[in-house]
Short mmCIF file of C-alpha atoms in Angstrom, two decimals:
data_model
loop_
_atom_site.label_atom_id
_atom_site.label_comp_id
_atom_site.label_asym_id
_atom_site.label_seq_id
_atom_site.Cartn_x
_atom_site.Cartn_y
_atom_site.Cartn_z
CA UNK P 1 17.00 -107.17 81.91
CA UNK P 2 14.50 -105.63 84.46
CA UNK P 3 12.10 -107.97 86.14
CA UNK P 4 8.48 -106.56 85.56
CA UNK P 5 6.20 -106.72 89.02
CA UNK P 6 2.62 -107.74 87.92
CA UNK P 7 0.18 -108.78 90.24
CA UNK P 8 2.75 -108.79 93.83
CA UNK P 9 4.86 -111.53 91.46
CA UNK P 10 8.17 -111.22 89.43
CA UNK P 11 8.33 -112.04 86.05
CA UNK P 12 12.04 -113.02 84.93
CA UNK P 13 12.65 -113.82 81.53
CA UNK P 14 15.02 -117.02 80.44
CA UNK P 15 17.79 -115.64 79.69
CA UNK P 16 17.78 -113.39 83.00
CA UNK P 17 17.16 -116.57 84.57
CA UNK P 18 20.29 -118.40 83.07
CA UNK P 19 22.59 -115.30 83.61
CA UNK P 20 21.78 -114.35 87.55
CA UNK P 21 18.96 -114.73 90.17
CA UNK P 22 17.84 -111.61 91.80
CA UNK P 23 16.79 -111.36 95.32
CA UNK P 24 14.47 -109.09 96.87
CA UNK P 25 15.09 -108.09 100.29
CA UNK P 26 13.17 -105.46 101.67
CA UNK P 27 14.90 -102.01 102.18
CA UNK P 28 13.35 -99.74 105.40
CA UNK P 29 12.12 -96.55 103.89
CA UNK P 30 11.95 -95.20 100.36
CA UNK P 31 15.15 -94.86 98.37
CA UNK P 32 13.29 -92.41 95.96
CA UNK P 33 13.58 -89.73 98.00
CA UNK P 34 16.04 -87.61 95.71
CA UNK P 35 14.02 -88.05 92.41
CA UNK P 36 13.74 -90.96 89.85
CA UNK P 37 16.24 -93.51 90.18
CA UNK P 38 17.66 -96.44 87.76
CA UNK P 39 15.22 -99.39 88.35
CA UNK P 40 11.95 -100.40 89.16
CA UNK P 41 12.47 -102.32 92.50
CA UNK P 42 14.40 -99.48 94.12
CA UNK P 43 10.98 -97.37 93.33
CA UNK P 44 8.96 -99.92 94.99
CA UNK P 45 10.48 -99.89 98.37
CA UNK P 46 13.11 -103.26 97.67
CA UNK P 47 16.35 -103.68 96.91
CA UNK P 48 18.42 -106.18 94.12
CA UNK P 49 21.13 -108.28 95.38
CA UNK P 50 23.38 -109.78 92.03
CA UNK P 51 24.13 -113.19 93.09
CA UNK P 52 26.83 -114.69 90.26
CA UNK P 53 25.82 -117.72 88.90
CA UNK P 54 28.49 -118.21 85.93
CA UNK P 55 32.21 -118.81 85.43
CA UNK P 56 32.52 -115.21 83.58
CA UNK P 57 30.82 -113.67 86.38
CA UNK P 58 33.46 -115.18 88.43
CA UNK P 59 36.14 -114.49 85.94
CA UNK P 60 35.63 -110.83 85.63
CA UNK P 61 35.51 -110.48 90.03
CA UNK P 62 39.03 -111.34 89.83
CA UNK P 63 39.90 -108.49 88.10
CA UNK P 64 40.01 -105.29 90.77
CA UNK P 65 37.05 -103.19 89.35
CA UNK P 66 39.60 -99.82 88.89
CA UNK P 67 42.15 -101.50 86.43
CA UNK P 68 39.01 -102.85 84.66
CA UNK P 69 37.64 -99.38 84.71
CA UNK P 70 41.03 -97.90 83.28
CA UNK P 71 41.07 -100.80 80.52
CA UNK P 72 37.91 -99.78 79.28
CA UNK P 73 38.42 -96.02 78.94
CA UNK P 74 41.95 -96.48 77.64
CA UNK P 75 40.37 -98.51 75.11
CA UNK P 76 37.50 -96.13 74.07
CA UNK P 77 40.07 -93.04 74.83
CA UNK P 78 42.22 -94.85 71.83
CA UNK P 79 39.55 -95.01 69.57
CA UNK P 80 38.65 -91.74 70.03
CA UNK P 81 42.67 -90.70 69.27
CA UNK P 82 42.71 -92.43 65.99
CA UNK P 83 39.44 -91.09 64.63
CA UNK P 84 41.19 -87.43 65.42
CA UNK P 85 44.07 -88.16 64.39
CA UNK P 86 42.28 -89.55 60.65
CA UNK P 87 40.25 -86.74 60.70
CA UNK P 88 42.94 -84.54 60.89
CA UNK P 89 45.06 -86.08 58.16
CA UNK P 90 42.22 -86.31 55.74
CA UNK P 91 41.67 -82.73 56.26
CA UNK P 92 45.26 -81.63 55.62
CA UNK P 93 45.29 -83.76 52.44
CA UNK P 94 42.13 -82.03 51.15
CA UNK P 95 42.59 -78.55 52.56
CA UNK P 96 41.83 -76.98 49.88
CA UNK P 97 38.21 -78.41 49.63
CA UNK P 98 37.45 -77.95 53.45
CA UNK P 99 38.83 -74.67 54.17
CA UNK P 100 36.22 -72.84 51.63
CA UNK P 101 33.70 -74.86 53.26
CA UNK P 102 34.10 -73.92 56.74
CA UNK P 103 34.79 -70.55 55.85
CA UNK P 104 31.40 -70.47 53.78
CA UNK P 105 29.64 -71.84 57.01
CA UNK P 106 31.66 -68.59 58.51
CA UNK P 107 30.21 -66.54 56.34
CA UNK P 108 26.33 -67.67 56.19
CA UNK P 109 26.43 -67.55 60.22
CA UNK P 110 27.21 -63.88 60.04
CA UNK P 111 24.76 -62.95 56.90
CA UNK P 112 21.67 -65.42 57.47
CA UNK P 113 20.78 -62.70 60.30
CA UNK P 114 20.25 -60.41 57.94
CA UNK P 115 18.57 -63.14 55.05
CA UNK P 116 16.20 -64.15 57.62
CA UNK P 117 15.18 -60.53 58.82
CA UNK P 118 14.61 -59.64 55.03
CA UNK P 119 12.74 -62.53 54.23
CA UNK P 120 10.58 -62.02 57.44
CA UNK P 121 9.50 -58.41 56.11
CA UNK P 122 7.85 -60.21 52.62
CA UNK P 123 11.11 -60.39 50.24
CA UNK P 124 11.38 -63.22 48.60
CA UNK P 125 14.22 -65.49 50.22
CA UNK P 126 16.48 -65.63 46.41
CA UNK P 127 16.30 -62.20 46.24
CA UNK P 128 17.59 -62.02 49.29
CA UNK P 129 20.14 -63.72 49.77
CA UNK P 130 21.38 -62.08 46.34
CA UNK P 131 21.12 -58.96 47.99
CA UNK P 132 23.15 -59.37 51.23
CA UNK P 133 25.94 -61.44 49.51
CA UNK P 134 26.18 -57.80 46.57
CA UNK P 135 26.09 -56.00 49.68
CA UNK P 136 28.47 -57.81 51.98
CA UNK P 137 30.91 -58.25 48.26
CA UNK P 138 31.20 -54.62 48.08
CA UNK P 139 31.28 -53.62 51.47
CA UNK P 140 34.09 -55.51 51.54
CA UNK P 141 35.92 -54.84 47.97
CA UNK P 142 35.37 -51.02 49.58
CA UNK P 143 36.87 -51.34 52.82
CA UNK P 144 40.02 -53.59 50.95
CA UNK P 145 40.75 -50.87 47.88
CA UNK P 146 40.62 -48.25 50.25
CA UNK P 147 43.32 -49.94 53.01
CA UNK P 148 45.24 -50.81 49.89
CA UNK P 149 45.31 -47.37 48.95
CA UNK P 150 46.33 -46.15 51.99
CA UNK P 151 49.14 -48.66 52.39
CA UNK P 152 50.54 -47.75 49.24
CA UNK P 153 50.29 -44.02 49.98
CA UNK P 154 51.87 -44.43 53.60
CA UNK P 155 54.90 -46.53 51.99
CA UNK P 156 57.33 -43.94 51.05
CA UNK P 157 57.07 -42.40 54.76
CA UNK P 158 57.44 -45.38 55.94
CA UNK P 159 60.70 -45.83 54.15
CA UNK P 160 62.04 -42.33 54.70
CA UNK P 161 61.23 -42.70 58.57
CA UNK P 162 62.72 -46.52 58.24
CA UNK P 163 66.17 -45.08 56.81
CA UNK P 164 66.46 -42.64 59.33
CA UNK P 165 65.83 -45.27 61.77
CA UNK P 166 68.98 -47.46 60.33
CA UNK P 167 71.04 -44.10 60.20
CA UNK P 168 70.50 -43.34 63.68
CA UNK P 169 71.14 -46.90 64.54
CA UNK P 170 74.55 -47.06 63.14
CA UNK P 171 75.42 -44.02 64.45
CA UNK P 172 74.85 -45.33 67.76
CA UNK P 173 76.34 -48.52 67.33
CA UNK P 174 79.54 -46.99 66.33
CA UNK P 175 79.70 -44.12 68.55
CA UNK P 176 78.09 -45.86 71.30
CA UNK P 177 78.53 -47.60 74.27
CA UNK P 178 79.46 -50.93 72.30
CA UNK P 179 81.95 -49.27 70.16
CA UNK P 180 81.74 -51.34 66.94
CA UNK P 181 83.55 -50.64 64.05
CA UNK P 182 82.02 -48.82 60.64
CA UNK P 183 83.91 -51.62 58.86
CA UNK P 184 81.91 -54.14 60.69
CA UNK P 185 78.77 -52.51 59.90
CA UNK P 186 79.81 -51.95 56.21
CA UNK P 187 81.10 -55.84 55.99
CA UNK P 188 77.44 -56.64 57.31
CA UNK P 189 75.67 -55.08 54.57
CA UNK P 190 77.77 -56.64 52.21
CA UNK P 191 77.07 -59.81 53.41
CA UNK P 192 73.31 -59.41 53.35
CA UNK P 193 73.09 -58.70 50.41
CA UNK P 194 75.61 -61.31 48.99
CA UNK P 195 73.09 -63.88 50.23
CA UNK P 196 70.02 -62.32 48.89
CA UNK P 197 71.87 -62.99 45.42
CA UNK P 198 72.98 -66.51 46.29
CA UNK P 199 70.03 -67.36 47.18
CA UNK P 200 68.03 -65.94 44.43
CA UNK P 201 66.63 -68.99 42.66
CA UNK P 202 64.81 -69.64 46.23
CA UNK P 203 63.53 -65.99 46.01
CA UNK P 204 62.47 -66.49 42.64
CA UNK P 205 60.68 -70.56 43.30
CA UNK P 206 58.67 -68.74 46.83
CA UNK P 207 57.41 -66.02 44.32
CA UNK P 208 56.41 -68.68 42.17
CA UNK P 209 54.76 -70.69 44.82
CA UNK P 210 53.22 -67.42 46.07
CA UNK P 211 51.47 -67.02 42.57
CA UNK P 212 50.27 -70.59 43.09
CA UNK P 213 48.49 -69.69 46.79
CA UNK P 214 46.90 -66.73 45.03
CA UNK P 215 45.57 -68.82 42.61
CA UNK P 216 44.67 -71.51 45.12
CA UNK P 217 42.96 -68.10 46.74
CA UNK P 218 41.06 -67.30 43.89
CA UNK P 219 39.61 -70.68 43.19
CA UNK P 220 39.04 -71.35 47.46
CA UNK P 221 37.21 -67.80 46.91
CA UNK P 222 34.50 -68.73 44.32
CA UNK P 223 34.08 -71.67 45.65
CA UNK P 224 33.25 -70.29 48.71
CA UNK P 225 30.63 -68.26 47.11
CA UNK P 226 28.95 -70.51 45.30
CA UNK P 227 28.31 -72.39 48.47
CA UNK P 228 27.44 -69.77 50.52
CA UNK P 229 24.72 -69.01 48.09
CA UNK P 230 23.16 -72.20 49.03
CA UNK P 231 23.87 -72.34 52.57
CA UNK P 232 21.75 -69.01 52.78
CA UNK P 233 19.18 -70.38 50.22
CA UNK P 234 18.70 -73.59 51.74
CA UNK P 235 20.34 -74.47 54.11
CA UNK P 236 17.84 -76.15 56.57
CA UNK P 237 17.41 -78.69 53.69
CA UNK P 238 20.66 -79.54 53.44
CA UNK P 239 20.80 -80.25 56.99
CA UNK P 240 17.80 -82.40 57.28
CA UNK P 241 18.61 -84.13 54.01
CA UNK P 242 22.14 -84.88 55.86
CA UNK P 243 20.70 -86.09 58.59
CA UNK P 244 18.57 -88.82 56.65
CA UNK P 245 21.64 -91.00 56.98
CA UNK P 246 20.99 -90.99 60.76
CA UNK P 247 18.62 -93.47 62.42
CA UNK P 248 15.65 -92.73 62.86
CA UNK P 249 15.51 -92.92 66.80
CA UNK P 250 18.65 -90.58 66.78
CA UNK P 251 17.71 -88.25 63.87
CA UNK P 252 15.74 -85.83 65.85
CA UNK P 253 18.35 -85.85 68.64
CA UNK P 254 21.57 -85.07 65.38
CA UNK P 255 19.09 -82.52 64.31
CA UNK P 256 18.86 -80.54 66.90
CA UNK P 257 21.93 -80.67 68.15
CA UNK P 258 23.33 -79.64 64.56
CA UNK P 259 20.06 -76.26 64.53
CA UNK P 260 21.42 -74.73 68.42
CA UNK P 261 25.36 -76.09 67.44
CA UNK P 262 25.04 -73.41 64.20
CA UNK P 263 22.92 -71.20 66.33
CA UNK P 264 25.66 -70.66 68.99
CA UNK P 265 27.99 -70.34 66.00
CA UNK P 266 25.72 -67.49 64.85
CA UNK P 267 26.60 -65.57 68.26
CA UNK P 268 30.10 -66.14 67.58
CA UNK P 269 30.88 -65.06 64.25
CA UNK P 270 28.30 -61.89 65.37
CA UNK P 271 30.19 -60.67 68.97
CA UNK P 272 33.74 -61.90 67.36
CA UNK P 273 32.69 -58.86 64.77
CA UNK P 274 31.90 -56.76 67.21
CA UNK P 275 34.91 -57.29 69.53
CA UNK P 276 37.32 -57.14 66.52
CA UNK P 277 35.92 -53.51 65.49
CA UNK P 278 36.75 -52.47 69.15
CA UNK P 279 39.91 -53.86 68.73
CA UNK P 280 40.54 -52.40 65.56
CA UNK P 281 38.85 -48.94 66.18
CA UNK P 282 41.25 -48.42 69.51
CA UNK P 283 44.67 -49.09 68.05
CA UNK P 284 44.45 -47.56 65.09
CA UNK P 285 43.22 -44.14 66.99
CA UNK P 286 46.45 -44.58 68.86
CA UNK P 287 48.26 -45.17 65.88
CA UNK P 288 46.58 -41.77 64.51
CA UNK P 289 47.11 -39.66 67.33
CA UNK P 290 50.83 -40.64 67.67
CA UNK P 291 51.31 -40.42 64.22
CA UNK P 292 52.66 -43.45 63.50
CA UNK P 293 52.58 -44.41 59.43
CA UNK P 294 50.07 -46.81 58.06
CA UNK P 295 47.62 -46.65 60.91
CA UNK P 296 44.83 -47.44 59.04
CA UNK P 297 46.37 -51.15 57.55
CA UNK P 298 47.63 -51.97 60.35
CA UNK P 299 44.17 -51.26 62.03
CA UNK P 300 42.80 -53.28 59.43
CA UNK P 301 44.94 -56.13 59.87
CA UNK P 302 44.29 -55.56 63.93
CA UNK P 303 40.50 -56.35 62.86
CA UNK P 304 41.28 -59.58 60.95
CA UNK P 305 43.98 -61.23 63.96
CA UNK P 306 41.22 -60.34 66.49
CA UNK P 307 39.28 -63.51 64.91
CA UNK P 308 41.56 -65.61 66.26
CA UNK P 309 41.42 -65.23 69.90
CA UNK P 310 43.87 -64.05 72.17
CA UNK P 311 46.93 -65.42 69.70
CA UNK P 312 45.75 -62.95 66.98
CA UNK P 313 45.33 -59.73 68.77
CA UNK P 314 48.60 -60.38 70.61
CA UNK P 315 50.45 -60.64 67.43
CA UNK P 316 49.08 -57.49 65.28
CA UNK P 317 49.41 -55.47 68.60
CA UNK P 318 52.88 -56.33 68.68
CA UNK P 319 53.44 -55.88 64.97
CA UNK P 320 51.82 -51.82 65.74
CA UNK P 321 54.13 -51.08 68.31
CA UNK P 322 56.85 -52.65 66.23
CA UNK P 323 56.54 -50.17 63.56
CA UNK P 324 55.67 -47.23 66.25
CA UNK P 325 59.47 -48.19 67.52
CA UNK P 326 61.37 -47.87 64.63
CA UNK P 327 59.81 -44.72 62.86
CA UNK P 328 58.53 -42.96 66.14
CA UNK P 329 61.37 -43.75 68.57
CA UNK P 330 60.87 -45.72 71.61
CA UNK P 331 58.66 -43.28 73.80
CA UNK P 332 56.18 -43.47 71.39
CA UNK P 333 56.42 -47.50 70.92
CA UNK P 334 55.77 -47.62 74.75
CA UNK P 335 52.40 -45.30 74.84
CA UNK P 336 51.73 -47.62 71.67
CA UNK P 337 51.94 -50.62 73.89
CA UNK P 338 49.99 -48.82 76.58
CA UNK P 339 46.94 -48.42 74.21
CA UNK P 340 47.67 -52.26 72.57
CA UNK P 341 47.32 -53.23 76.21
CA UNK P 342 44.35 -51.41 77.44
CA UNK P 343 42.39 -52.47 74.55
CA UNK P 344 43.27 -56.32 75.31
CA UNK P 345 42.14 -55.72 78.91
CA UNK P 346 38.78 -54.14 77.52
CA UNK P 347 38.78 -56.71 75.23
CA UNK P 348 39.27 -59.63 77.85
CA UNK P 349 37.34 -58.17 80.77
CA UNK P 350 34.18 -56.65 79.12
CA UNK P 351 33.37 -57.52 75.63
CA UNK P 352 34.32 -61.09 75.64
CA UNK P 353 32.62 -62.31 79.17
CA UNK P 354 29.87 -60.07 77.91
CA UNK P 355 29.80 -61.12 73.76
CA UNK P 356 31.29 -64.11 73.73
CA UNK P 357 30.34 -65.77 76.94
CA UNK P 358 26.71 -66.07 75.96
CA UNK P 359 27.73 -68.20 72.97
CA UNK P 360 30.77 -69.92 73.51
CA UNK P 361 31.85 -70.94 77.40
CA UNK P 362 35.20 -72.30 76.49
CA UNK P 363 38.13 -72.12 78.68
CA UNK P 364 40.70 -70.33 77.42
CA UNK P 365 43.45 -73.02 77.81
CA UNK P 366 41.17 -74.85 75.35
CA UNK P 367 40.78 -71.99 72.83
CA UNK P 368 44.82 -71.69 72.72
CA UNK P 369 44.81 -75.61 72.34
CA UNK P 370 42.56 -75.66 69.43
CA UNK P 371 43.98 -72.48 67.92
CA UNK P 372 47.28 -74.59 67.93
CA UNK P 373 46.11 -77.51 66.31
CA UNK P 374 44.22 -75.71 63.83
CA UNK P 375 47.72 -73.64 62.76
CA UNK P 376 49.60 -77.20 62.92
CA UNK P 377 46.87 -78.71 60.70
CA UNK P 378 45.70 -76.24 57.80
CA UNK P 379 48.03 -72.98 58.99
CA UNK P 380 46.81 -69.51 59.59
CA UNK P 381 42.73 -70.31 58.17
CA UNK P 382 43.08 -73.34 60.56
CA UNK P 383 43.82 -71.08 63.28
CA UNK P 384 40.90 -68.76 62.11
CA UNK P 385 38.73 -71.74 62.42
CA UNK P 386 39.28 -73.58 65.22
CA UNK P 387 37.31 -71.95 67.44
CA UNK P 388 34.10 -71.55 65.78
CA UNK P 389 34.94 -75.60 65.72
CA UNK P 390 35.09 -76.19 68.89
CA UNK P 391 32.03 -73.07 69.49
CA UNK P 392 30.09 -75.75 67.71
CA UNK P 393 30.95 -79.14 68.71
CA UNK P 394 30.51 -78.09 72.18
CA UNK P 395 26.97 -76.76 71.70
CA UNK P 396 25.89 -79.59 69.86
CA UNK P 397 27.51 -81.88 72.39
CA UNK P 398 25.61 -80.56 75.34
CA UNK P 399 22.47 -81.08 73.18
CA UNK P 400 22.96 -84.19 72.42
CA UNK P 401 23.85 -84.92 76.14
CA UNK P 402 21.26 -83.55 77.62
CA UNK P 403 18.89 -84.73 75.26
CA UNK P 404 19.56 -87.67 75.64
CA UNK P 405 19.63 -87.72 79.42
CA UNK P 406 15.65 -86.60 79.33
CA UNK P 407 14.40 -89.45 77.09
CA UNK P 408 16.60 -91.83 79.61
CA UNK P 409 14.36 -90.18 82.12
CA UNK P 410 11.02 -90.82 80.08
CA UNK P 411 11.84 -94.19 80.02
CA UNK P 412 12.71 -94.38 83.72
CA UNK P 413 9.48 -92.80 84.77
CA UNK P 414 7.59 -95.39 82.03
CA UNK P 415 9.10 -98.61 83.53
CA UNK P 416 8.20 -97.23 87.25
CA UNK P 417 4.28 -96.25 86.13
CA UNK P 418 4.26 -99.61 84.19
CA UNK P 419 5.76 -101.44 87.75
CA UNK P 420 3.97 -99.77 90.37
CA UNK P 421 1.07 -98.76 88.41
CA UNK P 422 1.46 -94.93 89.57
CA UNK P 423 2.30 -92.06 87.94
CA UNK P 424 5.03 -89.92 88.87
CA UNK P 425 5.54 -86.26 88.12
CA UNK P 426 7.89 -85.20 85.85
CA UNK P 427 10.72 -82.76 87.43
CA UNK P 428 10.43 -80.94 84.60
CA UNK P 429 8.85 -80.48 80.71
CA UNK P 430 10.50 -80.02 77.55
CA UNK P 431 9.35 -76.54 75.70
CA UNK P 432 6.27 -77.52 74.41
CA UNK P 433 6.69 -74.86 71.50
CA UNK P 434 10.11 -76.42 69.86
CA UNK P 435 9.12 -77.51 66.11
CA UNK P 436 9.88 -81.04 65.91
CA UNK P 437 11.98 -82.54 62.99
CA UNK P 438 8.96 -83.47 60.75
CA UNK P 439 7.26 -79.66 61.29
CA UNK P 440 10.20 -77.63 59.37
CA UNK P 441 10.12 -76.49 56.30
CA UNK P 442 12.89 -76.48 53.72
CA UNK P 443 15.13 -73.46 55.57
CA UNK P 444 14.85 -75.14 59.02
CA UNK P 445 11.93 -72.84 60.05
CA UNK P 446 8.37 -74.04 61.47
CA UNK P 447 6.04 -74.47 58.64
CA UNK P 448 2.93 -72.73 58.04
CA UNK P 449 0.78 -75.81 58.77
CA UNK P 450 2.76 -77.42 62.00
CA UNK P 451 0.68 -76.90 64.48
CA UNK P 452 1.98 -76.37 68.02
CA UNK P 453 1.59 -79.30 70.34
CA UNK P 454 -1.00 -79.41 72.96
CA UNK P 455 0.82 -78.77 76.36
CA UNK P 456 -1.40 -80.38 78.27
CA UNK P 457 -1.42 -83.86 76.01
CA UNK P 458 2.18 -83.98 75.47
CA UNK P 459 3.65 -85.50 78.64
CA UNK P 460 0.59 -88.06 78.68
CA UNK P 461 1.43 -88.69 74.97
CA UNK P 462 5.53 -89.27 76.07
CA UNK P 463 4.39 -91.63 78.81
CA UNK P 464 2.09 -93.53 77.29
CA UNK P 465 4.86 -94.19 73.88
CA UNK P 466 7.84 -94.45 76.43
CA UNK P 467 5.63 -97.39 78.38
CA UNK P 468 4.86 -98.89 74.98
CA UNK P 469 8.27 -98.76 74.23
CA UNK P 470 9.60 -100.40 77.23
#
């Protein structure tokens, strides 16, 4: 504990007295100089000197201070490991119960935008929400029937162009430079398609098992909706009602940190759109111009890998220039890379540094990391949501950091005032605008009666409760 100077004397408690004995011995000049520092006496011009006075005192010297250093974050760095590693089990075991909830959290970041804006110009906030979740339905039961039509249009080209593909193939395996015989060929077919009848009862159990992820889909699905609906609705309450199970010194501190966490998801899910209709918009132009069957699905399925960074554009580019090889021939597979690639380095180089990097400053060895944990732990939606994730735990991280960092500072600045009996100025105030935890209303918003907090009483008023405090 910190001895308080009253009066040119020290007052030093019992047990402060029974633990060490602190020594003042003068220090020449101020040790202030670059801005508050961690106790009293170093403000005042003197300097503490820990003399040990106990056998644990003496006990712990013995140990060199970096292996006790290393015990005690291998220790905490364990802890931290197991809570991971439980978090990540329990998740698996109930995937399907958290994978419609973080996809509905998906989902109200991109629409509550557009809730907000209509509830702003006087419609009421049920009606909508309502509205933007009909609208955002049937944009996208649209966009899907119309892909699906395309697809099943495009198939028989597709197959024609696929068959002449194998013809020419064979025809150049056996009258090519590796000479094979058309027996060989022949005896390969046969073989193929001697397993797809041995193995038919595995065929027949992964349809079955397909039927059961569509279901699963169907139920994850309304589910989803159902909570999106109240995410939109109310959302704000459901936060603050969560974060009644915090303590009340730290509630304030959660809060926040959970309000610009969601916020810089908000910017995610909104530039991730925006990048992935680039993305989506450039290949399948290619795909057009060269003529290439089902261009349109496999822009569409462009635009759903580019959520996934880097991995997921990668892999539907590939996929494009894939079927470009074997129904346009090879010169048009390679301008079909060219275009894959120049969109990735637009994608990379503009829109994400300029999109993305005002939301989410992640490195990118850390977005592959998490993108590889999520596909380990809940497959391809685990992929799809390990970034936002991380988007948000790093946000509200900082927050949380920082935040508390500035009421360490309060208190600092208390116990010097309280010491010296001068105040010090601040290096710098809080926004004296933010709404405080009590002054929202049930959405997270300010309320119409919160008034705004004088700026000129404020620090005063964080002094004078931090000095109390101390």
């Amino acid at each position: 504990m910190l001895g308080t100077l009253s009066g040119g004397s020290v007052r030093v408690t019992a047990e402060t007295r029974r633990n060490r004995t602190r020594v003042f011995a003068p220090a020449p000049g101020s040790a202030r100089d670059a801005g508050v520092g961690s106790n009293v006496a170093q403000v005042s011009q003197g300097k503490l000197e820990d003399v040990s006075t106990t056998d644990r005192t003496a006990d712990r010297l013995k140990v060199h201070p970096v292996v006790r250093a290393a015990a005690e974050w291998s220790w905490r760095l364990v802890v931290i490991a197991v809570a991971l590693y439980v978090a990540s089990q329990v998740i698996a075991r109930y995937e399907e119960v958290f994978v419609p909830i973080g996809l509905a959290v998906l989902g109200t970041a991109f629409l509550v935008p557009v809730v907000d804006w209509l509830n702003r110009r006087g419609v009421p906030r049920a009606l909508a929400v309502v509205a933007s979740l009909v609208v955002a339905i049937g944009a996208i039961a649209g966009i899907m029937t119309f892909v699906v039509q395309q697809f099943i249009d495009g198939v028989p080209d597709l197959t024609d162009q696929v068959t002449k593909t194998i013809d020419d193939s064979r025809g150049w395996l056996v009258d090519g430079p590796l000479n094979i015989r058309q027996e060989q060929i022949d005896h390969l077919g046969d073989d193929s398609i001697k397993f797809l009848q041995d193995n038919q009862d595995k065929v027949t159990s992964g349809a079955l098992a397909t039927f059961t992820t569509v279901s699963e889909i169907v139920t994850g699905g309304f589910l989803m909706l159902f909570l999106m609906i109240f995410f939109l609705y109310g959302g704000g309450q459901i936060w603050r009602f969560l974060t009644l199970a915090i303590p009340e010194g730290s509630r304030e501190k959660v809060w926040e940190a959970g309000q610009n966490g969601f916020g810089s998801l908000v910017g995610y899910v909104r530039a991730t759109v925006v990048v992935a209709a680039v993305d989506a918009i450039g290949i399948g132009a290619g795909l057009a111009i060269l003529q290439v069957p089902l261009a349109l699905p496999l822009a569409s399925l462009v635009f759903i890998g580019a959520f996934i960074p880097i991995v997921g554009a990668l892999i539907t580019g590939s996929l494009a220039v894939l079927v470009a090889l074997v129904t346009q021939g090879w010169i048009a597979a390679v301008i079909a890379l060219a275009v894959v690639v120049g969109v990735m380095q637009l994608e990379s180089h503009v829109l994400q540094p300029f999109l993305l990097g005002r939301s989410v400053r992640l490195h990118p060895v850390a977005v592959v990391l998490a993108i590889a944990a999520g596909l380990v732990t809940a497959g391809i939606v685990g992929g799809l949501l390990a970034v936002p994730i991380i988007a948000f735990l790093n946000t509200a991280i900082r927050t949380l950091v920082n935040k508390s960092k500035s009421i360490d500072d309060d208190s600092e600045l208390a116990e010097v005032a309280a010491a010296t009996g001068k105040e010090h100025e601040r290096m710098y105030e809080a926004e004296p605008d933010r709404p405080k935890w009590d002054d929202l209303d049930a959405h997270g918003a300010r309320g119409p009666k919160a008034e705004k907090p004088d700026d000129d009483a404020a620090p005063d008023d964080k002094r004078g409760s931090s000095a109390d405090s101390s």
